[in-house]
PDB file of C-alpha atoms in Angstrom:
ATOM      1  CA  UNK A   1      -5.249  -8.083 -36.592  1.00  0.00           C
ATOM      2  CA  UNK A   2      -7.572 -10.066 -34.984  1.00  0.00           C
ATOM      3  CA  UNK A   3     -11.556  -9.338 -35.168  1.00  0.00           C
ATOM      4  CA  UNK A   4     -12.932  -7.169 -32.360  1.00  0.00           C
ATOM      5  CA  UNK A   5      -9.302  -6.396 -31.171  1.00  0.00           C
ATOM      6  CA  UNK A   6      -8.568  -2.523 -32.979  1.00  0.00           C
ATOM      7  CA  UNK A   7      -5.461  -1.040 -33.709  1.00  0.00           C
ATOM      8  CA  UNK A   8      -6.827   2.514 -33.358  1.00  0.00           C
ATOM      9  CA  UNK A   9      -5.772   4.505 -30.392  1.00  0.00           C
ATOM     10  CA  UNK A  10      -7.661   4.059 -27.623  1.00  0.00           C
ATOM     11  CA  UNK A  11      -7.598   6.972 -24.946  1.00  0.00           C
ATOM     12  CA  UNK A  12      -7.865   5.996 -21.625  1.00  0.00           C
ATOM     13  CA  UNK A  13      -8.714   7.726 -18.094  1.00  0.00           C
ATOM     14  CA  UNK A  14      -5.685   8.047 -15.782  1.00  0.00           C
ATOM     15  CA  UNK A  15      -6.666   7.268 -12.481  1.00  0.00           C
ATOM     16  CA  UNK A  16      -7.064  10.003 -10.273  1.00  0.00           C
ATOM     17  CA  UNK A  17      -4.277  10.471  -7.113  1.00  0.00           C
ATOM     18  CA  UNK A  18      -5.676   9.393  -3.910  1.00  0.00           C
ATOM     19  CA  UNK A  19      -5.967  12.756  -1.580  1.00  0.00           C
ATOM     20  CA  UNK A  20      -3.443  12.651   1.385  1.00  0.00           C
ATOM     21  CA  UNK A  21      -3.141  14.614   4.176  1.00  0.00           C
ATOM     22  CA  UNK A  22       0.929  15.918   4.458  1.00  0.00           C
ATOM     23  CA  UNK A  23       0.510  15.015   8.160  1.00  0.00           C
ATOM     24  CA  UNK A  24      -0.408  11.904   9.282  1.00  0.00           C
ATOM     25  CA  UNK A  25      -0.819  10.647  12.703  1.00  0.00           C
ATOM     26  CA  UNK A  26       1.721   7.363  13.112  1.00  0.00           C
ATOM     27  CA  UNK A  27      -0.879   4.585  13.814  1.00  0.00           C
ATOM     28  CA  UNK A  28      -0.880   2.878  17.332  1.00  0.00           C
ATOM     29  CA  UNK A  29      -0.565  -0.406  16.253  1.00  0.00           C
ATOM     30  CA  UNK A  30      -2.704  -1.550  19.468  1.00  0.00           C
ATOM     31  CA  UNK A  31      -5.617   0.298  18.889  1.00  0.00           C
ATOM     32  CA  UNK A  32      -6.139   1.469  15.764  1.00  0.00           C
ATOM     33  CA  UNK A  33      -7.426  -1.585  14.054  1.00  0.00           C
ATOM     34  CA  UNK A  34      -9.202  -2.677  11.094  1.00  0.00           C
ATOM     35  CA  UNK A  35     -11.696  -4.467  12.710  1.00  0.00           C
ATOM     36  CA  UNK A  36     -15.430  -4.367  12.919  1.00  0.00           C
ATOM     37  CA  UNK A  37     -17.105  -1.077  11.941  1.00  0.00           C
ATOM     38  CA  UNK A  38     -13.634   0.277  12.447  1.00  0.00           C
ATOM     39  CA  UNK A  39     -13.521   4.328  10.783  1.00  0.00           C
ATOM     40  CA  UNK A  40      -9.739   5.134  10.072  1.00  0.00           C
ATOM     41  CA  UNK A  41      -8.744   7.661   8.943  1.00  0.00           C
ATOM     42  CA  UNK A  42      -5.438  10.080   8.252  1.00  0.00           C
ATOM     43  CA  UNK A  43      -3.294   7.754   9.758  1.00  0.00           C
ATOM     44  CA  UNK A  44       0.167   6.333   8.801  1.00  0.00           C
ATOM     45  CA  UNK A  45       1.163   2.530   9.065  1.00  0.00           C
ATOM     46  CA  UNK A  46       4.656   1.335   9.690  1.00  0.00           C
ATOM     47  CA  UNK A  47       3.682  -2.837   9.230  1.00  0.00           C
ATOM     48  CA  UNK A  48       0.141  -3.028  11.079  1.00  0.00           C
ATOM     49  CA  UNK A  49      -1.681  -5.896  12.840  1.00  0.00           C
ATOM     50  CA  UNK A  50      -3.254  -7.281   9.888  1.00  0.00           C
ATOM     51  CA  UNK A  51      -2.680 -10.452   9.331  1.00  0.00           C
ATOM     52  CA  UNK A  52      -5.378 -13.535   9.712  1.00  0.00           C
ATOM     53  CA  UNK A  53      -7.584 -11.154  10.695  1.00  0.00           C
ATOM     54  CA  UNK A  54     -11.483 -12.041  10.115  1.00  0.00           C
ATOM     55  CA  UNK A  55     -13.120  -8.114   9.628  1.00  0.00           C
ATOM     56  CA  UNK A  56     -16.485  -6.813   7.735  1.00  0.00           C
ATOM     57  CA  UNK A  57     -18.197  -3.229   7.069  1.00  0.00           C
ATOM     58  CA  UNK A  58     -14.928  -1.404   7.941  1.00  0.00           C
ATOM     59  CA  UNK A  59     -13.688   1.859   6.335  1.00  0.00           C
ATOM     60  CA  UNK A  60     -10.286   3.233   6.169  1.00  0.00           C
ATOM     61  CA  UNK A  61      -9.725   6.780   4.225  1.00  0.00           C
ATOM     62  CA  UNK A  62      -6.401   9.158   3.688  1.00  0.00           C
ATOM     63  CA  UNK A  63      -4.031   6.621   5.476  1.00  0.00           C
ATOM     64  CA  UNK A  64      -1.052   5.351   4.258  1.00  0.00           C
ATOM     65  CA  UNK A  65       0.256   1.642   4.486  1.00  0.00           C
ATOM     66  CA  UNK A  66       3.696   1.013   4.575  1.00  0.00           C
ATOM     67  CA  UNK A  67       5.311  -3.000   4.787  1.00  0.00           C
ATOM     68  CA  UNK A  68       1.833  -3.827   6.228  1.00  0.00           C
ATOM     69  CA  UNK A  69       0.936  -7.543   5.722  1.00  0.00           C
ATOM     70  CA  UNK A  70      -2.687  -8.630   5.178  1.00  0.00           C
ATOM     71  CA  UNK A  71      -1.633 -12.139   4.717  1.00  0.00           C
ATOM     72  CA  UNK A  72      -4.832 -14.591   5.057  1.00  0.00           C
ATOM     73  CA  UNK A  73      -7.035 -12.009   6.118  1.00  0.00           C
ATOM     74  CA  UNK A  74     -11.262 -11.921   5.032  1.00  0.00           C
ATOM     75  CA  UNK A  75     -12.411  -8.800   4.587  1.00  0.00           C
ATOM     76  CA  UNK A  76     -16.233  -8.352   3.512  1.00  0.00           C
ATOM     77  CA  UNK A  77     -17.725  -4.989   2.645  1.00  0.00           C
ATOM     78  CA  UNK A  78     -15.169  -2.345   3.141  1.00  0.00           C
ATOM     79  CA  UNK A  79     -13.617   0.541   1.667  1.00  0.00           C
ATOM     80  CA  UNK A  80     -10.184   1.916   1.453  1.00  0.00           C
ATOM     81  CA  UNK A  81      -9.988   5.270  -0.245  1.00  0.00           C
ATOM     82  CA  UNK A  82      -7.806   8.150  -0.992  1.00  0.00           C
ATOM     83  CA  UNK A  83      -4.938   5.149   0.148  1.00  0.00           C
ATOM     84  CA  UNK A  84      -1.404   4.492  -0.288  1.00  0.00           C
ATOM     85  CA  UNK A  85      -0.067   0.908   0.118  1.00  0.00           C
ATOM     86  CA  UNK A  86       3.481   0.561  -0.518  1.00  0.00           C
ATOM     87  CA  UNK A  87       5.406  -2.651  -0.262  1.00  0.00           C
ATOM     88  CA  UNK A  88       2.528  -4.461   1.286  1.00  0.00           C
ATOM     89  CA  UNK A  89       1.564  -8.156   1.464  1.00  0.00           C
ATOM     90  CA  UNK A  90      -2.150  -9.305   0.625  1.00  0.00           C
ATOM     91  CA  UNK A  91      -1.269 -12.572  -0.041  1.00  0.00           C
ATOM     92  CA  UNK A  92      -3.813 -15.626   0.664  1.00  0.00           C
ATOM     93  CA  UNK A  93      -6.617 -12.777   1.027  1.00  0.00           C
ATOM     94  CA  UNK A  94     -10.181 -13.008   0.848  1.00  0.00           C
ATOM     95  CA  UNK A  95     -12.049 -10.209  -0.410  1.00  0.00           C
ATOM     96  CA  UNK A  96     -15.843  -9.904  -0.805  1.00  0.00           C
ATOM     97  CA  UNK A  97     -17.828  -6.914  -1.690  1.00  0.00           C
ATOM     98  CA  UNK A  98     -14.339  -4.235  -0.440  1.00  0.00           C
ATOM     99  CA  UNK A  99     -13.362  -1.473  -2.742  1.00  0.00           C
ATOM    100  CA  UNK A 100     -10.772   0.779  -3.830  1.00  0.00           C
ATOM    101  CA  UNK A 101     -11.329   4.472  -4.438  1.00  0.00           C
ATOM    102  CA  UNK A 102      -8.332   6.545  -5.200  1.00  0.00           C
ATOM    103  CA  UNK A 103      -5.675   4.338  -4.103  1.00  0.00           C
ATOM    104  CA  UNK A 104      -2.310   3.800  -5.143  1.00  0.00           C
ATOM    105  CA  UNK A 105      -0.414   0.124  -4.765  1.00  0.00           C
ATOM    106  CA  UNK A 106       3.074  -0.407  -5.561  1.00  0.00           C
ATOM    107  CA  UNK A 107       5.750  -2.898  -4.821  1.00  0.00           C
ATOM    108  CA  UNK A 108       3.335  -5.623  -3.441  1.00  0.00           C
ATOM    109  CA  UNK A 109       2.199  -8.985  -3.126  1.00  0.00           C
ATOM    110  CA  UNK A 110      -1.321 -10.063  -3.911  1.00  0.00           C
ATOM    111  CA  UNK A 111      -0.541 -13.406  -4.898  1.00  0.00           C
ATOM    112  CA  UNK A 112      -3.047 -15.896  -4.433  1.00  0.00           C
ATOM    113  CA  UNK A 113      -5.972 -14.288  -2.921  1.00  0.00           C
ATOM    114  CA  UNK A 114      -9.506 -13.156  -4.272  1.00  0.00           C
ATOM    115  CA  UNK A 115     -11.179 -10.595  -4.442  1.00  0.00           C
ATOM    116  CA  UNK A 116     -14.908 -10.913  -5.894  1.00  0.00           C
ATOM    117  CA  UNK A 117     -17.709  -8.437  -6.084  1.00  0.00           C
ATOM    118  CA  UNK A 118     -16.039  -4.923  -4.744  1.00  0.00           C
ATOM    119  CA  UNK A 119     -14.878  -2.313  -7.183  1.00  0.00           C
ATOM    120  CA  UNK A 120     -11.564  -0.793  -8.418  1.00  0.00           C
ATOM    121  CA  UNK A 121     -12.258   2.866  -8.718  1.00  0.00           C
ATOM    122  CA  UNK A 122      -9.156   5.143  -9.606  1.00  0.00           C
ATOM    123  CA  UNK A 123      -6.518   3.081  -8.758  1.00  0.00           C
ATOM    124  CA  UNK A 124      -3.162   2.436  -9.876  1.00  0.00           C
ATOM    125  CA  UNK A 125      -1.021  -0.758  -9.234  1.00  0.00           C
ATOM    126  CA  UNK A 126       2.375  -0.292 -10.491  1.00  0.00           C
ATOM    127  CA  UNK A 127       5.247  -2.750  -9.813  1.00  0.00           C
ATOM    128  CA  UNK A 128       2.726  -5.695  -7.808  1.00  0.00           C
ATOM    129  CA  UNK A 129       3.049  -9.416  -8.263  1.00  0.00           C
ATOM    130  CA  UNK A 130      -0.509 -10.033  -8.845  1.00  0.00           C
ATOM    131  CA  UNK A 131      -0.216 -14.337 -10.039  1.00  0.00           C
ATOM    132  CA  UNK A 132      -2.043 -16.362  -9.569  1.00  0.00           C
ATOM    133  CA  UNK A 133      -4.605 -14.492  -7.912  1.00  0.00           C
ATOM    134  CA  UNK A 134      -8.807 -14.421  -8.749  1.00  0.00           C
ATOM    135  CA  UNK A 135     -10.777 -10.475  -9.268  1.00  0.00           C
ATOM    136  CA  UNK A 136     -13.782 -12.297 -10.495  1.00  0.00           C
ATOM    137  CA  UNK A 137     -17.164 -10.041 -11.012  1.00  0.00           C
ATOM    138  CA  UNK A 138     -15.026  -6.860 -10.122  1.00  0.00           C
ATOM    139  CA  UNK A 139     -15.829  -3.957 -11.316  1.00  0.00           C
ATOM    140  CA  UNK A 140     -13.086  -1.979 -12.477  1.00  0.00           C
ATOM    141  CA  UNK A 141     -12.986   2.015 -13.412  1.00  0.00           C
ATOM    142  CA  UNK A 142      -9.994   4.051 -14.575  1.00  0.00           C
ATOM    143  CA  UNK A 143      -8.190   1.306 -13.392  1.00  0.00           C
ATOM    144  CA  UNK A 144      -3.758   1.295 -14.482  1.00  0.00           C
ATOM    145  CA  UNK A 145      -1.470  -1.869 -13.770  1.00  0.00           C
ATOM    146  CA  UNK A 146       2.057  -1.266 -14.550  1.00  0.00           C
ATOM    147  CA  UNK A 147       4.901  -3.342 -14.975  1.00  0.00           C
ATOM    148  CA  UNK A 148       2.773  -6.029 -12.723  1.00  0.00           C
ATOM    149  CA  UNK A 149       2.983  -9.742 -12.678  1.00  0.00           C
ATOM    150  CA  UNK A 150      -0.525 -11.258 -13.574  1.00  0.00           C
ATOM    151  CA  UNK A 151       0.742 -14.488 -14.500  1.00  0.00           C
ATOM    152  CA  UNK A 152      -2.400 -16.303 -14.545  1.00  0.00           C
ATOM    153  CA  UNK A 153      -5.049 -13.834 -12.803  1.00  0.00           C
ATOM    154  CA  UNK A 154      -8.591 -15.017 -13.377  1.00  0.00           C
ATOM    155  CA  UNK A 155     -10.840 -11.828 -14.478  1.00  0.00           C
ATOM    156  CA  UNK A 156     -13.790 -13.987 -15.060  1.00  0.00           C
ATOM    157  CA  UNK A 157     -16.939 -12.063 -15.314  1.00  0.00           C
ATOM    158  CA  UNK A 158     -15.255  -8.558 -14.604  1.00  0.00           C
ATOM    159  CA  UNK A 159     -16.048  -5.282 -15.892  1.00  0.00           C
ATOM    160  CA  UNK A 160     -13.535  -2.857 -17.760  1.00  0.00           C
ATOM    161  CA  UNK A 161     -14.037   0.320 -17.832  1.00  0.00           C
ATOM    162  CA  UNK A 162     -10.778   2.669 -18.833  1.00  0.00           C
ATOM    163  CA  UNK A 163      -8.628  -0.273 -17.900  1.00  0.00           C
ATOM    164  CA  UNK A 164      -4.883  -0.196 -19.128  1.00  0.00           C
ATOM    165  CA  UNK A 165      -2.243  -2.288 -18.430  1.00  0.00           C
ATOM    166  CA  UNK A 166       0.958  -1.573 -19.289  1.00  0.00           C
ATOM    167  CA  UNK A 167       4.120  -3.969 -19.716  1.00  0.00           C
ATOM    168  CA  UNK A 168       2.886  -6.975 -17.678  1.00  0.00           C
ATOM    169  CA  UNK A 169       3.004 -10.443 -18.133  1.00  0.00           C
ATOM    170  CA  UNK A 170      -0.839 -11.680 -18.180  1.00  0.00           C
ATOM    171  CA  UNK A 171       0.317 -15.070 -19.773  1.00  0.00           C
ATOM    172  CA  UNK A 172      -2.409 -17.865 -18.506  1.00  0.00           C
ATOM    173  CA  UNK A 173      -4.914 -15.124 -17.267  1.00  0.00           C
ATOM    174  CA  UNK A 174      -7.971 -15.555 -17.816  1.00  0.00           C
ATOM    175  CA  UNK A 175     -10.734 -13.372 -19.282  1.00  0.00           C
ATOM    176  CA  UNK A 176     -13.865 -15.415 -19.622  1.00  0.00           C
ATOM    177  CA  UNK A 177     -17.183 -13.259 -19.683  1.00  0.00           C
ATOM    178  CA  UNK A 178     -15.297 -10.154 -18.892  1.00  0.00           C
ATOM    179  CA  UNK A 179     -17.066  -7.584 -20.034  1.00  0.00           C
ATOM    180  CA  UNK A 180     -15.151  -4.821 -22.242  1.00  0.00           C
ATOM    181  CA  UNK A 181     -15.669  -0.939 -22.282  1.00  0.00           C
ATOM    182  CA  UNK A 182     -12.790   0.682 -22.736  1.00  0.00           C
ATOM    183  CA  UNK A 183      -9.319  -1.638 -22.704  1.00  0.00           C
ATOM    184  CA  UNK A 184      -5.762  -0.787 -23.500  1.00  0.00           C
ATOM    185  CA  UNK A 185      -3.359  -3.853 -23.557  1.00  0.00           C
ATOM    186  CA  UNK A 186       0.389  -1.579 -24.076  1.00  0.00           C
ATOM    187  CA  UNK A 187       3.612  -3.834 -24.562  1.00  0.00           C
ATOM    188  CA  UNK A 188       2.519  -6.868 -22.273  1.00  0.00           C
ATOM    189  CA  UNK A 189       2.802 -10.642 -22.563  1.00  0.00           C
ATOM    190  CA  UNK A 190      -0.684 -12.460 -23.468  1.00  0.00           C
ATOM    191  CA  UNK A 191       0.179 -15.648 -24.192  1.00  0.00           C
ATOM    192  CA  UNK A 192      -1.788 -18.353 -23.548  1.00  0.00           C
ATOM    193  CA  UNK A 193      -4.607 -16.256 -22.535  1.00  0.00           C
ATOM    194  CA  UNK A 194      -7.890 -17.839 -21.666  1.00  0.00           C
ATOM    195  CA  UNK A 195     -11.611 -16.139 -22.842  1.00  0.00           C
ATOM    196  CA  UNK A 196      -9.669 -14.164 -25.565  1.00  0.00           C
ATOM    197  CA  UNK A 197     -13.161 -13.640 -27.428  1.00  0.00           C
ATOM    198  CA  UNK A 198     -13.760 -11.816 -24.732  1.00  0.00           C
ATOM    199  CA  UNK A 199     -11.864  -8.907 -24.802  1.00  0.00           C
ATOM    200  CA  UNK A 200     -13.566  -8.153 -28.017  1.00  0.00           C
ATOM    201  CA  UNK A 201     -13.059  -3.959 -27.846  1.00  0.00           C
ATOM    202  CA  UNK A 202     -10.068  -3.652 -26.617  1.00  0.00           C
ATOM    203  CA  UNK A 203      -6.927  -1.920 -28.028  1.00  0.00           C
ATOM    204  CA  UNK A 204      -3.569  -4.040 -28.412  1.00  0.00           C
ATOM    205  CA  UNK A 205       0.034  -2.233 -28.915  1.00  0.00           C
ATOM    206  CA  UNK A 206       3.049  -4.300 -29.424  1.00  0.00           C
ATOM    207  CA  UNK A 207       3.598  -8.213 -29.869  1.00  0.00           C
ATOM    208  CA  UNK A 208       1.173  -9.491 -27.473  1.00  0.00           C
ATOM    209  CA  UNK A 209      -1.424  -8.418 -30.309  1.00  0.00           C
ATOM    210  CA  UNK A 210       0.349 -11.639 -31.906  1.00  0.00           C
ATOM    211  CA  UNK A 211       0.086 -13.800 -28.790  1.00  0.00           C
ATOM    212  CA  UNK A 212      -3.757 -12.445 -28.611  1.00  0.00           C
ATOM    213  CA  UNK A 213      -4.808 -13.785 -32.477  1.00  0.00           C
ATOM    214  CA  UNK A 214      -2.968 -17.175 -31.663  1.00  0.00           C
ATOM    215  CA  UNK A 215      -5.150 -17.383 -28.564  1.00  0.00           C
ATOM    216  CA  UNK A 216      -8.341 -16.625 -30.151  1.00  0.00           C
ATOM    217  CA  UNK A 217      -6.900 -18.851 -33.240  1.00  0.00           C
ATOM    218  CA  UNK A 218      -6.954 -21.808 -30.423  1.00  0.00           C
ATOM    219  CA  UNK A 219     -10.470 -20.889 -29.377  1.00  0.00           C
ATOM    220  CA  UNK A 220     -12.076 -21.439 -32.194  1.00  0.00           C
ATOM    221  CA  UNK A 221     -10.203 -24.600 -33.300  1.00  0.00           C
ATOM    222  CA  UNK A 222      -7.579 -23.424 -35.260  1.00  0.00           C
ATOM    223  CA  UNK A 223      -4.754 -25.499 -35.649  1.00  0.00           C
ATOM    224  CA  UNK A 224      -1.342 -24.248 -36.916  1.00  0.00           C
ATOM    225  CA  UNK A 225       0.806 -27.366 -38.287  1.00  0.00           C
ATOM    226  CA  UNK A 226       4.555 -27.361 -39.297  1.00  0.00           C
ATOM    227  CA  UNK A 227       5.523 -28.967 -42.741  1.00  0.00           C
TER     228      UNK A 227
END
């Protein structure tokens, strides 16, 4: 086992479930937008007129997103909490300064877009295609991705804090300066992972432990030759 990556079991915090009204109002699609200093809240969204749009300080809490597409959107210093998103596109997004809170994401894309600077807080993605796509200087608390496709996700200069990931395929990402606090790694794929050194801390189960030691093997110039 490598240096800095234990074998011990880790425990870490399961995200809390984002709080949901049972009865949401159906969203008019003309004028309930996420513009602005937009407020929503309690509403339900069959698709949604989200995408391309250009929107800062906005808040959106207890609403649930269903096949709505964010595609090429900026956002800048929002919030979504106590949100569902199911089967939703943020492809091509850019994210500065938006958070998170109690949210749940499943079945969607968030392939190629960044998010930088905002925080994960309770949230659980389960089932996303998340490559390539950049979460650079997030912050990230009782955080879960599950059976998600990070194939090359840059967490440069992120923060970890009760972060798990479980059966994924993180081959390529990157991990440079990310800064460790609690980290479970549970059956996934790390090969060819970038910044391994980095994830000095975190716990390892199954062979990507393997894929992890030859990655730190390559960072510090080690070179395995065939006879």
């Amino acid at each position: 086992m490598a240096k800095g990556i234990v074998s011990q079991v880790v425990r870490i915090k399961a995200p809390a479930r984002p709080v949901i009204s049972e009865t949401l109002r159906l969203a008019d699609l003309e004028s309930d937008l996420l513009e602005e200093d937009a407020m929503l809240k309690g509403l339900r969204f069959n698709g949604g007129p989200f995408v391309g749009i250009d929107t800062e300080v906005f808040e959106a809490s207890g609403c649930r997103f269903e096949n709505s597409r964010f595609t090429g959107s900026r956002l800048e210093r929002g919030q979504f909490s106590d949100c569902v998103f199911a089967t939703c596109d943020f492809s091509q997004v850019n994210a500065h300064d938006v958070s998170l809170i109690r949210c749940e994401v499943s079945g969607s894309r968030i392939t190629g877009s960044s998010w930088k600077s905002g925080t994960f807080r309770d949230v659980h993605f389960s089932g996303c295609v998340i490559a390539p796509a950049m979460l650079r200087q997030m912050k990230l608390y009782a955080v879960t991705f599950s059976d998600c496709k990070l194939i090359g996700a840059d967490f440069q200069g992120a923060e970890f804090h009760n972060v798990r990931f479980e059966s994924c395929d993180l081959t390529g990402a990157q991990f440079a300066n990310t800064k460790i606090g609690t980290a479970r790694f549970d059956l996934c794929t790390l090969a060819d992972i970038g910044g391994a050194a980095s994830l000095k801390g975190a716990a390892v189960r199954g062979p990507g432990a393997m894929e992890l030691a030859l990655s730190l093997a390559r960072e510090v110039g080690i070179r395995f030759e065939d006879y």
